[in-house]
């Protein structure tokens, strides 16, 4: 009886052990994918850490001081930075300047796993730009908006498209741009004067940036298409004011959003960025800007810059895309989008900063105004004024217009250059070394 009970106990223990072993096997099978995923994650982290260390070592071998990279989450659009970009960059130059007095202005940072060097010295920057034309990876943030236009194109594609754009601008010339700028400027001034007539003695506050944005957009659109924005909107039955306002609102949002993405964690994934609120906001505003680009291509005269690009080859090689029911070659639509934005944004920003600086320097403002009353300058700039025209040279030699050289308007040229020095519209040029 005792032997029988012991045998039963051993058998029961064996059965329990078998059950435990079976459960253990099931657990191992269940955890195998998780374990594999964890192992792959560890390998990826170790690999990324090794690449970061290699990037830091690269900066150290180059003798460039490094600053930490602090990416932003970017859940909302930042309308205004706590400090200007140039102020932040100057602070980093100060932190990383070597004490041996070599005068080199450069600092490094590891963005993700890629080493970057920010150069602020003219000769060194020229050497870098001569040595490479590769814009990746930071220009990737602009590709959803600019597509394959000359701003983001690379290599041979960039060279062919750049040649076509320069040829189109050279064929049309700058005289039409000057005339368009004079006409649209007079129109903006007349609009402001009309508004002032309705003002009481208390005065009127005018936001000049929107007015200057409208001016720059009208000048750019008119030059690129050979038609005014009013003519283009009338041709397709659209309201010019609504079209203008929609584009400028979208372009202003993108001006804040796209550079911010380049400094955020979303630079690494288009898919994840597209799921965020700012990613969806960017997509909506890009569609809004494309409406004006398609309008420009639809109405452009054959002898306008966009009309000439329509007959080129480099911009017609890509597939067609649909915009509001019309199809356009993607490369051509991307180029129109790039030229419209680059033209109006740079002009309006420079004009705004220039006027703001002149308000603070009344003596320079008076000197500039006096210099522009010179008859030769007025004639060359195409301005309309009750000023006697300059005497013709006895030699009969043609004078070079002031819109082609600063020789006739040195004061104006100085103001523009100082404005761009203090407030550069494109303070960064990124290239892969």
Coordinates of C-alpha atoms in Angstrom, one line a residue:
X1 CA 0.0 0.0 0.0
X2 CA 2.8 2.4 0.9
X3 CA 4.7 1.5 -2.4
X4 CA 1.5 2.1 -4.3
X5 CA 0.9 5.5 -2.8
X6 CA 4.5 6.5 -3.4
X7 CA 4.2 5.5 -7.1
X8 CA 1.0 7.5 -7.4
X9 CA 2.8 10.5 -5.9
X10 CA 5.7 10.2 -8.3
X11 CA 3.4 9.9 -11.2
X12 CA 1.4 13.0 -10.1
X13 CA 4.6 15.0 -9.7
X14 CA 5.7 13.9 -13.2
X15 CA 2.4 15.0 -14.7
X16 CA 2.6 18.4 -13.0
X17 CA 6.2 18.8 -14.2
X18 CA 5.1 18.0 -17.7
X19 CA 2.3 20.6 -17.5
X20 CA 4.7 23.2 -16.2
X21 CA 7.1 22.4 -19.1
X22 CA 4.3 22.7 -21.6
X23 CA 3.2 26.1 -20.1
X24 CA 6.8 27.2 -20.2
X25 CA 7.1 26.2 -23.9
X26 CA 3.9 28.1 -24.7
X27 CA 5.2 31.2 -22.9
X28 CA 8.5 31.0 -24.8
X29 CA 6.6 30.7 -28.1
X30 CA 4.4 33.6 -27.2
X31 CA 7.3 35.8 -26.2
X32 CA 9.5 34.9 -29.1
X33 CA 8.3 37.8 -31.4
X34 CA 8.5 40.3 -28.5
X35 CA 12.0 39.0 -27.7
X36 CA 13.0 39.4 -31.3
X37 CA 11.6 42.9 -31.5
X38 CA 13.4 43.9 -28.3
X39 CA 16.6 42.4 -29.7
X40 CA 16.2 44.3 -32.9
X41 CA 15.5 47.5 -31.0
X42 CA 18.6 47.0 -28.9
X43 CA 20.7 46.5 -32.0
X44 CA 19.2 49.6 -33.7
X45 CA 19.9 51.7 -30.6
X46 CA 23.4 50.4 -30.3
X47 CA 23.9 51.1 -34.0
X48 CA 22.5 54.6 -33.7
X49 CA 24.6 55.3 -30.7
X50 CA 27.7 54.2 -32.6
X51 CA 26.8 56.4 -35.5
X52 CA 26.3 59.4 -33.1
X53 CA 29.7 58.7 -31.6
X54 CA 31.2 58.5 -35.0
X55 CA 29.6 61.8 -36.0
X56 CA 30.9 63.5 -32.8
X57 CA 34.4 62.1 -33.6
X58 CA 34.2 63.5 -37.1
X59 CA 33.5 67.0 -35.7
X60 CA 36.3 66.6 -33.1
X61 CA 38.8 65.6 -35.9
X62 CA 37.8 68.6 -37.8
X63 CA 38.5 70.8 -34.8
X64 CA 35.0 72.2 -34.7
X65 CA 33.3 72.9 -31.4
X66 CA 29.9 71.1 -31.0
X67 CA 26.6 72.3 -29.6
X68 CA 23.8 70.0 -28.6
X69 CA 20.9 69.5 -31.0
X70 CA 17.5 70.1 -29.3
X71 CA 14.8 69.1 -31.7
X72 CA 11.2 70.4 -31.2
X73 CA 8.1 68.4 -31.1
X74 CA 6.3 70.9 -33.3
X75 CA 2.6 70.3 -32.5
X76 CA 1.6 73.9 -33.3
X77 CA 2.9 76.7 -35.6
X78 CA 5.3 79.0 -33.9
X79 CA 4.4 82.5 -35.0
X80 CA 7.4 84.1 -33.4
X81 CA 10.7 82.8 -31.9
X82 CA 11.9 84.0 -28.5
X83 CA 15.1 85.1 -30.3
X84 CA 15.9 85.8 -33.9
X85 CA 17.8 83.1 -35.8
X86 CA 20.9 85.3 -36.2
X87 CA 20.9 85.9 -32.4
X88 CA 20.8 82.2 -31.7
X89 CA 23.5 81.4 -34.2
X90 CA 25.8 84.2 -32.9
X91 CA 25.4 82.8 -29.4
X92 CA 26.6 79.4 -30.6
X93 CA 29.5 80.9 -32.4
X94 CA 30.5 82.6 -29.2
X95 CA 30.3 79.4 -27.2
X96 CA 32.5 77.4 -29.6
X97 CA 35.1 80.0 -30.7
X98 CA 38.6 78.7 -30.2
X99 CA 40.9 80.7 -28.1
X100 CA 43.9 80.5 -30.4
X101 CA 42.8 83.5 -32.4
X102 CA 42.5 81.8 -35.7
X103 CA 39.3 83.7 -36.4
X104 CA 37.3 80.8 -37.8
X105 CA 33.6 81.1 -37.3
X106 CA 32.1 77.6 -37.3
X107 CA 30.3 75.3 -34.9
X108 CA 29.1 71.8 -35.3
X109 CA 26.0 69.7 -34.2
X110 CA 24.9 66.2 -34.6
X111 CA 21.4 66.2 -36.0
X112 CA 20.1 62.7 -35.5
X113 CA 23.2 60.7 -36.5
X114 CA 24.4 63.2 -39.1
X115 CA 27.2 65.7 -38.3
X116 CA 26.5 69.3 -39.4
X117 CA 28.9 72.2 -39.5
X118 CA 27.5 75.8 -39.4
X119 CA 29.9 78.2 -41.2
X120 CA 29.8 81.9 -40.7
X121 CA 33.0 83.0 -42.4
X122 CA 32.8 84.1 -46.0
X123 CA 35.9 82.5 -47.5
X124 CA 35.3 79.2 -45.8
X125 CA 31.7 79.2 -46.9
X126 CA 32.6 79.9 -50.5
X127 CA 35.1 77.0 -50.5
X128 CA 32.4 74.7 -49.2
X129 CA 29.8 75.8 -51.8
X130 CA 32.3 75.4 -54.6
X131 CA 33.0 71.9 -53.5
X132 CA 29.5 70.5 -53.4
X133 CA 25.9 71.0 -54.6
X134 CA 24.1 68.3 -52.6
X135 CA 21.3 69.8 -50.6
X136 CA 20.1 66.7 -48.7
X137 CA 19.0 66.0 -46.1
X138 CA 17.7 69.3 -44.5
X139 CA 16.2 70.6 -47.7
X140 CA 13.9 67.5 -47.6
X141 CA 11.5 69.5 -45.4
X142 CA 10.8 71.8 -48.4
X143 CA 10.2 69.0 -51.0
X144 CA 6.4 68.7 -50.2
X145 CA 6.0 72.4 -51.1
X146 CA 8.7 73.0 -53.7
X147 CA 8.7 69.5 -55.2
X148 CA 11.5 69.2 -57.8
X149 CA 11.9 73.0 -58.5
X150 CA 15.3 74.6 -58.6
X151 CA 15.2 75.2 -54.9
X152 CA 15.2 71.5 -54.0
X153 CA 16.4 69.8 -57.2
X154 CA 19.8 68.0 -57.2
X155 CA 22.6 67.2 -59.5
X156 CA 22.0 67.2 -63.3
X157 CA 18.3 67.8 -62.8
X158 CA 19.1 71.0 -61.0
X159 CA 21.5 72.1 -63.6
X160 CA 19.1 71.6 -66.5
X161 CA 16.2 73.3 -64.7
X162 CA 18.4 76.2 -63.5
X163 CA 19.6 76.7 -67.1
X164 CA 16.0 76.9 -68.4
X165 CA 14.9 79.3 -65.7
X166 CA 17.9 81.6 -66.3
X167 CA 17.3 81.5 -70.0
X168 CA 13.6 82.4 -69.6
X169 CA 14.5 85.4 -67.4
X170 CA 17.2 86.5 -69.7
X171 CA 14.9 86.4 -72.8
X172 CA 12.2 88.5 -71.0
X173 CA 14.7 90.9 -69.4
X174 CA 14.3 93.1 -66.4
X175 CA 12.6 96.1 -68.0
X176 CA 9.2 94.5 -67.7
X177 CA 9.9 93.7 -64.1
X178 CA 10.8 97.4 -63.5
X179 CA 7.7 98.6 -65.2
X180 CA 5.4 96.2 -63.4
X181 CA 7.0 97.2 -60.0
X182 CA 6.4 100.9 -60.8
X183 CA 2.8 100.4 -61.8
X184 CA 1.9 98.2 -58.9
X185 CA 3.7 100.4 -56.4
X186 CA 1.7 103.4 -57.6
X187 CA -1.5 101.4 -57.2
X188 CA -0.7 100.4 -53.6
X189 CA 0.1 104.1 -52.8
X190 CA -3.1 105.2 -54.4
X191 CA -5.0 102.6 -52.2
X192 CA -3.4 104.0 -49.1
X193 CA -4.1 107.6 -50.1
X194 CA -7.8 106.7 -50.6
X195 CA -7.9 105.1 -47.2
X196 CA -6.3 108.2 -45.6
X197 CA -9.0 110.5 -47.1
X198 CA -11.6 108.6 -45.0
X199 CA -9.7 109.1 -41.8
X200 CA -10.7 111.5 -38.9
X201 CA -8.3 113.7 -37.1
X202 CA -7.4 110.8 -34.8
X203 CA -5.3 109.3 -37.6
X204 CA -5.1 105.8 -38.9
X205 CA -3.0 102.8 -38.2
X206 CA -2.0 100.8 -41.2
X207 CA -0.3 97.3 -41.2
X208 CA 2.3 97.7 -43.9
X209 CA 3.4 94.1 -44.1
X210 CA 0.1 92.8 -45.7
X211 CA 0.1 95.8 -48.1
X212 CA 3.7 95.0 -49.1
X213 CA 2.9 91.3 -49.4
X214 CA 0.1 92.2 -51.9
X215 CA 2.5 94.5 -53.8
X216 CA 5.2 91.9 -54.0
X217 CA 2.8 89.1 -55.1
X218 CA 1.2 91.3 -57.8
X219 CA 4.7 92.3 -59.2
X220 CA 5.9 88.7 -59.1
X221 CA 2.8 87.3 -60.7
X222 CA 2.6 90.0 -63.4
X223 CA 6.3 89.5 -64.3
X224 CA 6.2 85.7 -64.5
X225 CA 2.9 85.6 -66.5
X226 CA 2.8 88.8 -68.5
X227 CA -0.6 89.5 -67.0
X228 CA -1.8 91.3 -63.9
X229 CA -3.5 89.3 -61.2
X230 CA -6.7 91.2 -61.9
X231 CA -6.6 90.1 -65.6
X232 CA -5.9 86.5 -64.7
X233 CA -8.7 86.3 -62.2
X234 CA -11.2 88.0 -64.6
X235 CA -10.2 85.5 -67.3
X236 CA -11.4 82.5 -65.2
X237 CA -14.1 84.3 -63.3
X238 CA -12.4 84.4 -59.9
X239 CA -12.4 87.2 -57.3
X240 CA -9.0 88.7 -57.2
X241 CA -9.2 89.9 -53.6
X242 CA -10.2 86.4 -52.4
X243 CA -7.6 84.7 -54.5
X244 CA -4.9 87.0 -53.2
X245 CA -5.9 86.7 -49.6
X246 CA -6.1 82.9 -49.7
X247 CA -2.6 82.5 -51.2
X248 CA -1.0 85.0 -48.9
X249 CA -2.5 83.4 -45.8
X250 CA -1.3 80.0 -46.9
X251 CA 2.1 81.2 -47.9
X252 CA 2.6 83.0 -44.5
X253 CA 1.7 79.8 -42.6
X254 CA 4.1 77.7 -44.7
X255 CA 6.8 80.3 -44.1
X256 CA 6.6 79.6 -40.4
X257 CA 5.9 75.9 -40.7
X258 CA 8.4 74.4 -43.2
X259 CA 11.6 75.8 -41.6
X260 CA 10.3 74.8 -38.2
X261 CA 9.9 71.2 -39.4
X262 CA 13.5 71.1 -40.6
X263 CA 14.5 71.7 -36.9
X264 CA 12.1 69.2 -35.4
X265 CA 12.0 65.4 -35.0
X266 CA 9.6 65.1 -37.9
X267 CA 12.4 65.7 -40.4
X268 CA 13.0 61.9 -40.2
X269 CA 9.6 60.6 -41.2
X270 CA 7.1 62.0 -43.7
X271 CA 4.5 59.3 -42.7
X272 CA 4.5 60.3 -39.0
X273 CA 4.7 64.0 -39.8
X274 CA 1.6 63.7 -42.0
X275 CA -0.4 62.3 -39.1
X276 CA 0.3 65.3 -36.8
X277 CA -1.8 68.4 -36.7
X278 CA 0.9 70.5 -38.3
X279 CA 1.5 67.9 -41.0
X280 CA -2.2 68.1 -42.0
X281 CA -2.1 71.9 -41.8
X282 CA 0.9 72.0 -44.1
X283 CA -0.8 69.7 -46.7
X284 CA -3.9 72.0 -46.7
X285 CA -1.9 75.1 -47.2
X286 CA 0.2 73.6 -50.0
X287 CA -2.9 72.8 -51.9
X288 CA -4.0 76.4 -51.5
X289 CA -0.8 77.8 -52.9
X290 CA -0.9 75.4 -55.8
X291 CA -4.2 77.0 -57.0
X292 CA -2.4 80.2 -57.7
X293 CA 0.5 78.3 -59.4
X294 CA -1.9 76.5 -61.7
X295 CA -3.6 79.9 -62.4
X296 CA -0.3 81.4 -63.4
X297 CA 0.5 78.5 -65.8
X298 CA -3.0 78.6 -67.3
X299 CA -2.9 82.3 -68.2
X300 CA 0.8 83.0 -68.8
X301 CA 1.6 84.6 -72.1
X302 CA 3.9 82.7 -74.5
X303 CA 6.6 85.5 -74.2
X304 CA 6.5 85.5 -70.4
X305 CA 9.0 83.6 -68.2
X306 CA 6.4 80.8 -67.4
X307 CA 5.3 80.8 -71.1
X308 CA 8.9 80.1 -72.1
X309 CA 9.3 77.4 -69.5
X310 CA 6.2 75.7 -70.9
X311 CA 8.2 75.1 -74.1
X312 CA 11.3 73.7 -72.3
X313 CA 12.3 70.1 -71.8
X314 CA 13.7 69.8 -68.3
X315 CA 10.4 70.8 -66.6
X316 CA 8.2 68.5 -68.8
X317 CA 9.8 65.2 -68.0
X318 CA 7.8 64.3 -65.0
X319 CA 4.2 62.9 -64.7
X320 CA 1.2 65.2 -64.9
X321 CA -0.6 66.2 -61.7
X322 CA -4.2 67.4 -61.3
X323 CA -5.0 70.8 -59.8
X324 CA -8.6 71.9 -59.6
X325 CA -9.5 69.8 -62.7
X326 CA -6.5 70.9 -64.8
X327 CA -3.4 68.8 -65.5
X328 CA 0.1 70.2 -65.5
X329 CA 3.6 68.6 -65.7
X330 CA 4.7 68.2 -62.1
X331 CA 8.1 69.8 -62.7
X332 CA 6.5 72.8 -64.3
X333 CA 4.0 73.2 -61.5
X334 CA 6.7 72.9 -58.9
X335 CA 8.8 75.6 -60.6
X336 CA 5.9 78.0 -60.8
X337 CA 5.2 77.4 -57.1
X338 CA 8.9 78.0 -56.2
X339 CA 9.2 81.2 -58.3
X340 CA 6.0 82.7 -57.1
X341 CA 6.8 82.1 -53.4
X342 CA 10.5 83.0 -53.7
X343 CA 9.7 86.2 -55.6
X344 CA 7.0 87.7 -53.4
X345 CA 8.3 86.5 -50.0
X346 CA 11.8 87.9 -50.4
X347 CA 10.6 91.2 -51.7
X348 CA 8.0 91.8 -49.1
X349 CA 10.3 90.8 -46.2
X350 CA 13.1 93.1 -47.4
X351 CA 10.8 96.0 -48.0
X352 CA 9.2 95.6 -44.6
X353 CA 12.5 95.5 -42.7
X354 CA 13.9 98.4 -44.8
X355 CA 10.9 100.7 -44.0
X356 CA 11.1 99.8 -40.4
X357 CA 14.8 100.6 -40.2
X358 CA 14.3 103.9 -42.1
X359 CA 11.6 105.0 -39.6
X360 CA 14.3 104.7 -36.9
X361 CA 16.9 106.6 -38.9
X362 CA 15.1 109.8 -40.1
X363 CA 18.4 111.3 -41.4
X364 CA 19.1 108.4 -43.7
X365 CA 15.4 108.4 -44.8
X366 CA 15.8 112.1 -45.8
X367 CA 19.0 111.5 -47.6
X368 CA 17.5 108.6 -49.5
X369 CA 14.4 110.6 -50.5
X370 CA 16.7 113.5 -51.7
X371 CA 18.9 111.1 -53.7
X372 CA 15.8 109.7 -55.6
X373 CA 14.9 113.1 -56.9
X374 CA 17.8 113.2 -59.2
X375 CA 16.7 113.3 -62.8
X376 CA 19.0 110.6 -64.0
X377 CA 17.8 108.2 -61.3
X378 CA 14.2 109.0 -62.0
X379 CA 14.5 108.3 -65.7
X380 CA 16.5 105.1 -65.2
X381 CA 14.1 103.7 -62.6
X382 CA 11.2 104.5 -64.7
X383 CA 9.6 106.7 -62.1
X384 CA 7.0 109.4 -62.9
X385 CA 7.9 112.8 -61.4
X386 CA 7.9 116.4 -62.4
X387 CA 11.7 116.5 -62.7
X388 CA 13.6 117.7 -65.6
X389 CA 15.2 114.8 -67.5
X390 CA 19.0 114.5 -67.5
X391 CA 21.0 116.0 -70.3
X392 CA 22.0 113.6 -73.0
X393 CA 25.7 112.8 -73.2
X394 CA 27.3 114.4 -76.2
X395 CA 29.0 111.2 -77.1
X396 CA 25.7 109.5 -77.6
X397 CA 26.7 106.5 -75.5
X398 CA 23.8 104.7 -74.0
X399 CA 23.4 104.9 -70.2
X400 CA 23.0 101.8 -68.1
X401 CA 19.6 101.7 -66.4
X402 CA 19.7 101.9 -62.6
X403 CA 17.7 98.7 -62.2
X404 CA 20.7 96.9 -63.7
X405 CA 23.5 98.6 -61.7
X406 CA 23.9 100.6 -58.5
X407 CA 26.0 103.2 -60.3
X408 CA 23.1 105.7 -60.6
X409 CA 21.5 105.2 -57.2
X410 CA 24.3 104.4 -54.7
X411 CA 22.2 105.6 -51.7
X412 CA 19.4 103.3 -52.6
X413 CA 21.8 100.4 -53.1
X414 CA 23.4 101.1 -49.7
X415 CA 20.1 101.0 -47.9
X416 CA 19.1 97.8 -49.6
X417 CA 22.4 96.1 -48.9
X418 CA 22.4 97.2 -45.2
X419 CA 18.8 95.9 -44.9
X420 CA 19.8 92.5 -46.2
X421 CA 22.9 92.4 -44.0
X422 CA 20.8 93.1 -40.9
X423 CA 17.8 91.0 -41.9
X424 CA 18.8 88.4 -44.5
X425 CA 15.8 86.7 -46.1
X426 CA 17.7 83.5 -46.7
X427 CA 20.3 83.4 -43.9
X428 CA 21.2 79.7 -44.4
X429 CA 22.5 77.7 -47.3
X430 CA 22.8 73.9 -46.6
X431 CA 25.0 71.5 -48.5
X432 CA 26.2 67.9 -47.8
X433 CA 29.9 67.8 -47.6

